[in-house]
Short mmCIF file of C-alpha atoms in Angstrom, two decimals:
data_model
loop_
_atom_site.label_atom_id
_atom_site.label_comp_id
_atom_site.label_asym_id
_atom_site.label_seq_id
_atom_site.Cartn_x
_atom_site.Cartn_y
_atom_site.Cartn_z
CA UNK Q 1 89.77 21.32 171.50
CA UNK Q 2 88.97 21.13 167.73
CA UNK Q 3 90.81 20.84 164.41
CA UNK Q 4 90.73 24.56 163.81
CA UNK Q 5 91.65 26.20 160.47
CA UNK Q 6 94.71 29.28 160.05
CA UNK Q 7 93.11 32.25 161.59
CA UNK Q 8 92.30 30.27 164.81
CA UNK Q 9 95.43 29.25 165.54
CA UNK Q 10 97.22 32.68 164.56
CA UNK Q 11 94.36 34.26 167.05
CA UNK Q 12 95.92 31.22 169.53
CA UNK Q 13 99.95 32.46 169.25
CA UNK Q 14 98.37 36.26 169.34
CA UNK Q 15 96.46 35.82 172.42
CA UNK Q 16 98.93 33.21 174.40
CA UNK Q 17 96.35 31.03 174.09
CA UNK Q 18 97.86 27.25 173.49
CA UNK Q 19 97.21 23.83 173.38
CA UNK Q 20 99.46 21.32 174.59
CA UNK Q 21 98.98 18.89 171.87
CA UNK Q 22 99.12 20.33 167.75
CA UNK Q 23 99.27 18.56 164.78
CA UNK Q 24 100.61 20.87 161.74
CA UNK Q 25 100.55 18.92 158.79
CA UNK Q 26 98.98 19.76 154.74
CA UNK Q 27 100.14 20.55 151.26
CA UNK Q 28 101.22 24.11 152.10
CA UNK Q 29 104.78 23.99 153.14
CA UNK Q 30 105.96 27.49 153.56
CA UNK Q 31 102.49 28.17 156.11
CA UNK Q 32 103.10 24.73 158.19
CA UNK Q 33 107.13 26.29 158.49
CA UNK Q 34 106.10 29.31 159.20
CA UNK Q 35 103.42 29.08 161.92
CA UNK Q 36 105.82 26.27 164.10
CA UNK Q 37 108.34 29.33 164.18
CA UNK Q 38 105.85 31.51 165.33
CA UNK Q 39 105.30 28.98 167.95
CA UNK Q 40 108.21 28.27 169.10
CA UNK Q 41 108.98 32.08 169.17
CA UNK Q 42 106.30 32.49 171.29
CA UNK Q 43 107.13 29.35 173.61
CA UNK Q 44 110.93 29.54 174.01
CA UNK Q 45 113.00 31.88 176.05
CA UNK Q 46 115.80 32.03 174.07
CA UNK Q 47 118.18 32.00 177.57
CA UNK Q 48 116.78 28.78 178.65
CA UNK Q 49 116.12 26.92 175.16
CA UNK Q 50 118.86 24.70 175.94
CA UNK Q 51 116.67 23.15 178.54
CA UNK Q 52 112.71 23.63 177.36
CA UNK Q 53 113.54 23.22 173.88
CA UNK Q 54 113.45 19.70 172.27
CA UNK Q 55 113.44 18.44 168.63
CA UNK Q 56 113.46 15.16 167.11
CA UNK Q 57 113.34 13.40 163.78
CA UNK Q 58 110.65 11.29 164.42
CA UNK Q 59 112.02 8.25 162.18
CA UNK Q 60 114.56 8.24 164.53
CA UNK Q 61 113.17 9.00 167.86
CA UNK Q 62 110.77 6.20 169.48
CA UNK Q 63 107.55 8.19 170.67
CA UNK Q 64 108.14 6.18 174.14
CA UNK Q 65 111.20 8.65 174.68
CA UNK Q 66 110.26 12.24 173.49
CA UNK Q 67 106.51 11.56 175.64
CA UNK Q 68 109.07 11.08 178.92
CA UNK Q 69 110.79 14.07 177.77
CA UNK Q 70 107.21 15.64 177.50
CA UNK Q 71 106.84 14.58 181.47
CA UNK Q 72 109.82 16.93 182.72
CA UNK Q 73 108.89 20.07 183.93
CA UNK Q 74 110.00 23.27 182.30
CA UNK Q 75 113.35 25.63 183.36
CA UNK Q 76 112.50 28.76 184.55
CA UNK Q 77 109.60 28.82 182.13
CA UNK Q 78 105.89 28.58 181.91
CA UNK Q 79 106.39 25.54 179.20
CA UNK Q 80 109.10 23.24 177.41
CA UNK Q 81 108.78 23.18 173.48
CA UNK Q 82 108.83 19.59 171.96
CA UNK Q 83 109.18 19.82 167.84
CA UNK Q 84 108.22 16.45 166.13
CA UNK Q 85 109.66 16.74 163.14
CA UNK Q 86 107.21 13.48 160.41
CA UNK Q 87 106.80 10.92 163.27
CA UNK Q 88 105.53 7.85 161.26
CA UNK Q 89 102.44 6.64 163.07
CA UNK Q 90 101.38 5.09 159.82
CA UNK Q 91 104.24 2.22 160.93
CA UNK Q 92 102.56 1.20 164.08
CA UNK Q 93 99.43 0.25 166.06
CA UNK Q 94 101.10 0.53 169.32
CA UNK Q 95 102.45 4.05 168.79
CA UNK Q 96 99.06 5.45 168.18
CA UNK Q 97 98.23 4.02 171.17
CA UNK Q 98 100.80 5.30 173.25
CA UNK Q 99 99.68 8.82 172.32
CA UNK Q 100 96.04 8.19 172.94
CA UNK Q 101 97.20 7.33 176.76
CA UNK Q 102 99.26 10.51 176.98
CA UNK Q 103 96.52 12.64 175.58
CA UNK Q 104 94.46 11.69 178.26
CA UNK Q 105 96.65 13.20 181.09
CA UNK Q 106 98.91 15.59 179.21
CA UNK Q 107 101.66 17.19 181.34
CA UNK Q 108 99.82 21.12 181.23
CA UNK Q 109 104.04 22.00 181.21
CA UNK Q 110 104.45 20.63 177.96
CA UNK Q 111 103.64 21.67 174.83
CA UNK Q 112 104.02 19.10 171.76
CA UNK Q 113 104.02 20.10 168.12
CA UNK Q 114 103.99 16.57 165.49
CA UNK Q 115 105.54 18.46 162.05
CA UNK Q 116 104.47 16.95 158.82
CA UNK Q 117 107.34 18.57 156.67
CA UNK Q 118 108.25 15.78 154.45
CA UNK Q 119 105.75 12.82 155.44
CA UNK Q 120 102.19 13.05 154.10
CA UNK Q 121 99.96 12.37 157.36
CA UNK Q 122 96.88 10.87 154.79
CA UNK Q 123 93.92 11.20 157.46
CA UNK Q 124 91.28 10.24 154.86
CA UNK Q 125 92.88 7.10 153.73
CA UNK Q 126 95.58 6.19 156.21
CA UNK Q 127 93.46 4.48 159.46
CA UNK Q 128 96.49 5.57 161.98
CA UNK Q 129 96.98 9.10 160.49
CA UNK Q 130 93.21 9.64 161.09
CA UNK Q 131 92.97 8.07 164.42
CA UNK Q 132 96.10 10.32 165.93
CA UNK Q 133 94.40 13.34 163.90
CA UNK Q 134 90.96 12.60 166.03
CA UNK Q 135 92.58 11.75 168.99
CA UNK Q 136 94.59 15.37 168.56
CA UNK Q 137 91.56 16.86 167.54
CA UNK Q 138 90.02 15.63 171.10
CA UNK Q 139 92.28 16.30 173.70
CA UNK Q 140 94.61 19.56 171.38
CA UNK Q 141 94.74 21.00 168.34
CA UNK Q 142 95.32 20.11 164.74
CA UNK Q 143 95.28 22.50 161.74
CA UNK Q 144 95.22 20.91 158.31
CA UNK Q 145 97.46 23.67 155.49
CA UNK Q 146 96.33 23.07 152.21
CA UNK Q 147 97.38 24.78 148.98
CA UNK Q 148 95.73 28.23 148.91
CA UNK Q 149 92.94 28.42 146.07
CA UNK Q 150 93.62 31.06 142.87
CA UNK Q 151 91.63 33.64 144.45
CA UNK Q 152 92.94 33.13 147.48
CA UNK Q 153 96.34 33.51 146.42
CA UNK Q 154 95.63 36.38 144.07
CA UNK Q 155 94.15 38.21 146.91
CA UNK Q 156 97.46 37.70 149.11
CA UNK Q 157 99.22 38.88 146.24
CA UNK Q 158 97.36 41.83 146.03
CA UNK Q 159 97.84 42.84 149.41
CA UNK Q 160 101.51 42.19 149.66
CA UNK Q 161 102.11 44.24 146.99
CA UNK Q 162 99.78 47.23 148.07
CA UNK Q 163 101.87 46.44 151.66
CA UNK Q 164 105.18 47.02 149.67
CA UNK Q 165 103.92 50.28 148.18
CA UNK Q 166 103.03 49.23 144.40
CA UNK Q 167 100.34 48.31 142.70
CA UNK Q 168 98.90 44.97 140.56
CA UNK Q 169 95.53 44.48 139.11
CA UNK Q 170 93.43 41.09 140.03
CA UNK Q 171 94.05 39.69 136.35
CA UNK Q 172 97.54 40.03 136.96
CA UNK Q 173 97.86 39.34 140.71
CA UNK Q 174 95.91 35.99 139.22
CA UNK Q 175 98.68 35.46 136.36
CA UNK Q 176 101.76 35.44 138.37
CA UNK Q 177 101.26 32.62 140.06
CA UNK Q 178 100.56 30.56 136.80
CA UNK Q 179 103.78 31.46 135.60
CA UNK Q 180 105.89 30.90 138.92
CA UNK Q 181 104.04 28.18 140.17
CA UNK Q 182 101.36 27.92 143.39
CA UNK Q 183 104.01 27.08 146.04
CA UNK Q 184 103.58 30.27 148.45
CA UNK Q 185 107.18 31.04 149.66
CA UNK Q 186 108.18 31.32 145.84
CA UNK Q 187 104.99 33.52 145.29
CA UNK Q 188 106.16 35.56 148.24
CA UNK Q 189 109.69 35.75 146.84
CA UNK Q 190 108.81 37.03 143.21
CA UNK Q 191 106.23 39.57 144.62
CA UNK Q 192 109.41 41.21 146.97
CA UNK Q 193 111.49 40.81 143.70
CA UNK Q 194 108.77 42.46 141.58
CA UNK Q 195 108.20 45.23 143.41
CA UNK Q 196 111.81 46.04 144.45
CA UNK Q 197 111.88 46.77 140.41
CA UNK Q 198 108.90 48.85 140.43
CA UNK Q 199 109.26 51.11 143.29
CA UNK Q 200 105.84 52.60 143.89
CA UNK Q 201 105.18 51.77 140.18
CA UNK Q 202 102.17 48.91 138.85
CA UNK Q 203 103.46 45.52 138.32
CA UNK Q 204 102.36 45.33 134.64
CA UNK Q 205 102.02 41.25 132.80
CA UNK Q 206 105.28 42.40 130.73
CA UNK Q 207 106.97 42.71 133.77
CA UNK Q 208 105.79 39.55 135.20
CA UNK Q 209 106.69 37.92 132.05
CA UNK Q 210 109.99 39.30 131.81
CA UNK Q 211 111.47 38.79 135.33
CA UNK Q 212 109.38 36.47 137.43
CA UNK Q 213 111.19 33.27 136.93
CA UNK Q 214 108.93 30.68 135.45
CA UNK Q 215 108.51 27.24 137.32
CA UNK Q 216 109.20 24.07 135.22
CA UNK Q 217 105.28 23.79 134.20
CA UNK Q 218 104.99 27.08 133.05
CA UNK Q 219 108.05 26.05 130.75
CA UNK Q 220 106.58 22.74 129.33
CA UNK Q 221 102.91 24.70 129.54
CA UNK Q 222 104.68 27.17 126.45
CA UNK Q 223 105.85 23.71 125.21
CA UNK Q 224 102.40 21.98 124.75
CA UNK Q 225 100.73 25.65 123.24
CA UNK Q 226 103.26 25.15 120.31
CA UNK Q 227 102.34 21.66 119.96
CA UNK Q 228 98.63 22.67 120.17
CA UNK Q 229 99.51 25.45 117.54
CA UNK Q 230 101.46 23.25 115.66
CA UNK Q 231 104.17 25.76 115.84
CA UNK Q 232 107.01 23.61 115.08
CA UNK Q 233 110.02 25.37 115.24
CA UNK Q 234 108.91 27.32 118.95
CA UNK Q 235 108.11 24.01 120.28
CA UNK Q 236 111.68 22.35 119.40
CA UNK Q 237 112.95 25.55 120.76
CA UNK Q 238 111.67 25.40 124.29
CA UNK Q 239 112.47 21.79 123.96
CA UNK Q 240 116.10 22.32 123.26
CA UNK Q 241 116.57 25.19 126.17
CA UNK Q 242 114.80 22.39 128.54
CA UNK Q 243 117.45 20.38 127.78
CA UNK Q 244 120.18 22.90 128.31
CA UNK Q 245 119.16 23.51 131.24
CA UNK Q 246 119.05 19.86 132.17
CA UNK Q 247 115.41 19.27 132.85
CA UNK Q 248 114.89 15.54 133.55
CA UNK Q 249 112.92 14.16 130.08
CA UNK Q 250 110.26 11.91 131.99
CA UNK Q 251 109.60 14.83 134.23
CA UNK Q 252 109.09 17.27 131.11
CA UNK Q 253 106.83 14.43 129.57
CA UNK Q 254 104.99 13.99 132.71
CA UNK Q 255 103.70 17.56 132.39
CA UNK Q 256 103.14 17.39 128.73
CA UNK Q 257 100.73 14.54 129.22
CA UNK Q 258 98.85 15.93 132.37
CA UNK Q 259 98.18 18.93 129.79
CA UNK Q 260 96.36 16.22 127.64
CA UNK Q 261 94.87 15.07 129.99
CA UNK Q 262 92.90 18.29 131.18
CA UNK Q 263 91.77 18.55 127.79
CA UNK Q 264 90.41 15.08 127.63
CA UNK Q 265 88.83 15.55 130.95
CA UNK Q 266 87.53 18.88 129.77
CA UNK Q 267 85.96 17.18 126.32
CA UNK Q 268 84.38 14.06 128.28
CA UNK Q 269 82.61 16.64 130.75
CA UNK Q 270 81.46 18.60 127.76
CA UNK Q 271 80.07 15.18 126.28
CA UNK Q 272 78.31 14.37 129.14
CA UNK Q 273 76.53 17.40 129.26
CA UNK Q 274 78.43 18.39 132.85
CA UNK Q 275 80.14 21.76 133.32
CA UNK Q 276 84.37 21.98 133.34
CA UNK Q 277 83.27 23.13 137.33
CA UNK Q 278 82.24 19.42 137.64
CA UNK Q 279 85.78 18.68 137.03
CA UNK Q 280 86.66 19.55 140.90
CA UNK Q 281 84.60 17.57 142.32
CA UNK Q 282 86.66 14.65 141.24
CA UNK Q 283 89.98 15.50 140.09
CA UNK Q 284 91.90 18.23 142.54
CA UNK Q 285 92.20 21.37 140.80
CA UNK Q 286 92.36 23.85 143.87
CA UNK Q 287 94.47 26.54 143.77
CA UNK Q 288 95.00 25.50 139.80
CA UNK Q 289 91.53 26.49 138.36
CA UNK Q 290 93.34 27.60 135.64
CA UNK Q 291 94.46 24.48 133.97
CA UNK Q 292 90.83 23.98 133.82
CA UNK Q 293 90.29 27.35 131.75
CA UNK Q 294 93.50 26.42 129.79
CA UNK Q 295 92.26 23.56 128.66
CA UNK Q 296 88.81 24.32 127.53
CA UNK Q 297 90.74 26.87 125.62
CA UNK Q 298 93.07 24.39 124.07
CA UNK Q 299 91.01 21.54 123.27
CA UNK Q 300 88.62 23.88 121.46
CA UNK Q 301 90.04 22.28 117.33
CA UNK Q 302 90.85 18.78 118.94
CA UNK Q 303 88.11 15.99 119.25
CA UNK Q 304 88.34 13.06 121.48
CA UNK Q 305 90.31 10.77 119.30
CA UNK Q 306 92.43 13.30 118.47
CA UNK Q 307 93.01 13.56 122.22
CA UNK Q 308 93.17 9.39 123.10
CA UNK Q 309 95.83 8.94 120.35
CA UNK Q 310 98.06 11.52 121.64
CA UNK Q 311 97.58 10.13 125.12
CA UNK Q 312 98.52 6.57 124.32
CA UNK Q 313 101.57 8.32 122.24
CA UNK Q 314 102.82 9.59 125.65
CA UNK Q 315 102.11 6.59 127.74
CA UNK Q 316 103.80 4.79 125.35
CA UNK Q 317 107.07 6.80 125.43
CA UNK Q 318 106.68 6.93 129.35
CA UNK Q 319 107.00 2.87 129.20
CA UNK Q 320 109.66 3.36 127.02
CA UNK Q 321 111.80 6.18 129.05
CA UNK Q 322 111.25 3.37 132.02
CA UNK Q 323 111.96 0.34 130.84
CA UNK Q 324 114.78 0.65 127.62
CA UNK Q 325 118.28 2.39 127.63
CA UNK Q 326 117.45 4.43 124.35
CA UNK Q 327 118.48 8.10 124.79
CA UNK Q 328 115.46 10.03 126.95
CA UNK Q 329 115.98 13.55 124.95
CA UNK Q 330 115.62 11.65 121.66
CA UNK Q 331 112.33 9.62 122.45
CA UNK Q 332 111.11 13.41 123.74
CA UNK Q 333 111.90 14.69 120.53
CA UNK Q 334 110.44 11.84 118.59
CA UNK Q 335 107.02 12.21 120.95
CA UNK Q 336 107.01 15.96 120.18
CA UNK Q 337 107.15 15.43 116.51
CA UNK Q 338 104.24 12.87 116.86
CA UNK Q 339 102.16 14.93 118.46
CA UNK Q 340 102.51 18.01 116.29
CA UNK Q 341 101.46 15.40 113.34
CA UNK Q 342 98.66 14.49 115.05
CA UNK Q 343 97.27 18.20 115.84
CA UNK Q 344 98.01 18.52 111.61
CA UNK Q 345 96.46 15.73 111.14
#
């Protein structure tokens, strides 16, 4: 067996082809949901789930206990279904241990799924994570779901849409998920809202921008283009609906100052004579190529020191927010009008 990427294991559940041992873990959420339903679709009889089907929280559940339940033979079916639902191997030696032994003489009866909803399973810098993932990887299956890159996730816009009988172009099959966010199952969503509006009509950027539902970045993104454009009055007014609609201030300055900090990224790769593409091979930019493009776009009037004042403006107010009672809105407001002064000069 092999870690194996999406369209192996969807060729797997198609064909009836399993492994006894997977391990389902990544960025992508709505993907790592959606392929242990299909599993357990495939590997439960609904009449008998009472008896082949077994789930556990694994902060709750020793693994001693759910690999005995991974012994018993199946009811009236070719296999029992064992969901492990973030079992923290990252807690103990012995535990990655234990499932090294089992993996060695798995009950072919059993088939056991470990679920990374929640918990991050780090295999490059967590030792345990890596050593179950390789021992998986050896004797099963494990499938790493990462956050689809901007072409990727145009092109599955593209064809859902074409699916539901309408039409998008690329530039705009590449815009909607800058303005709803990356996170698939909301993609999904607006795309089945969009085109329930259209009909069999083309989903146009006027429609995107006036019903897609923008995601919290997208907000503060319109936030930090006033600033940029030193648009006063547009910036205190996205500032002031944030509020209303009870954004969390160190959360809102959070995404301000990873905006800045694009743009200085952006300006040091440009003064080390490396392209903005350099920027992904250090920073992690996949599926969000376009804050890269944003940037280069923004920092275009602003030069370096421009940029390291504003930054120590916001890490100053983040200390602040942290570590002193005084109101969060107001030292937002206060960091605003500082950095509109500093893009005037």
């Amino acid at each position: 067996m092999a870690k194996i990427v999406e369209a192996e294991l969807k060729n797997q559940i198609k064909n009836n082809d399993f492994s006894n041992v997977y391990m389902i873990y990544g960025e992508e959420g709505y993907l790592k949901e959606l392929y242990v339903r299909k599993l357990k679709e495939k590997l439960v009889e609904p009449a008998f789930a009472d008896f082949n089907f077994h789930q556990y929280d694994g902060k709750k559940i020793p693994l001693s206990e759910i690999l005995t339940d991974a012994d018993l033979m199946p009811m009236m079916s070719e296999y029992s279904f064992l969901l492990v639902r973030d079992y923290p191997f990252d807690r103990s030696k012995d535990d990655v241990e234990l499932l090294k032994s089992y993996l060695k003489d798995v009950n072919e009866s059993a088939v056991i799924v470990f679920w990374y909803d929640n918990l991050e399973a780090d295999v490059k810098k967590n030792a345990k994570f890596k050593a179950v993932e390789s021992a998986i990887s050896k004797h099963g299956v494990s499938v790493e779901f990462n956050r689809k890159t901007e072409s990727e996730l145009a092109r599955l816009i593209v064809a859902g849409v074409k699916k539901a009988g309408c039409t998008i172009d690329n530039t705009n099959a590449a815009y909607l998920p800058y303005v709803v966010g990356n996170d698939l199952k909301t993609i999904l969503n607006e795309v089945e809202k969009l085109c329930s509006f259209v009909g069999s009509g083309e989903i146009t950027r006027k429609i995107i921008d006036e019903l897609a539902v923008k995601c919290l970045q997208a907000r503060v993104y319109d936030l930090s283009k006033f600033i940029l454009n030193g648009k006063s009055d547009e910036a205190y007014g996205v500032l002031r609906a944030l509020f209303a609609q009870k954004e969390e201030p160190i959360v809102i300055l959070s995404v301000i100052s990873s905006c800045y900090i694009d743009m200085y990224r952006v300006k040091c790769a440009k003064a080390c004579a490396r392209g903005e593409q350099s920027l992904t091979e250090y920073f992690n930019y996949k599926g969000r190529e376009w804050l890269i493009r944003n940037a280069v776009r923004d920092s275009k009037n602003l030069s370096l020191e421009n940029l390291r004042c504003a930054i120590d403006t916001l890490a100053a107010t983040d200390e602040k927010m942290k570590s002193t009672a005084v109101d969060k809105n107001l030292l937002l407001e206060e960091t605003v009008t500082k950095l509109i002064a500093l893009r005037n000069g």
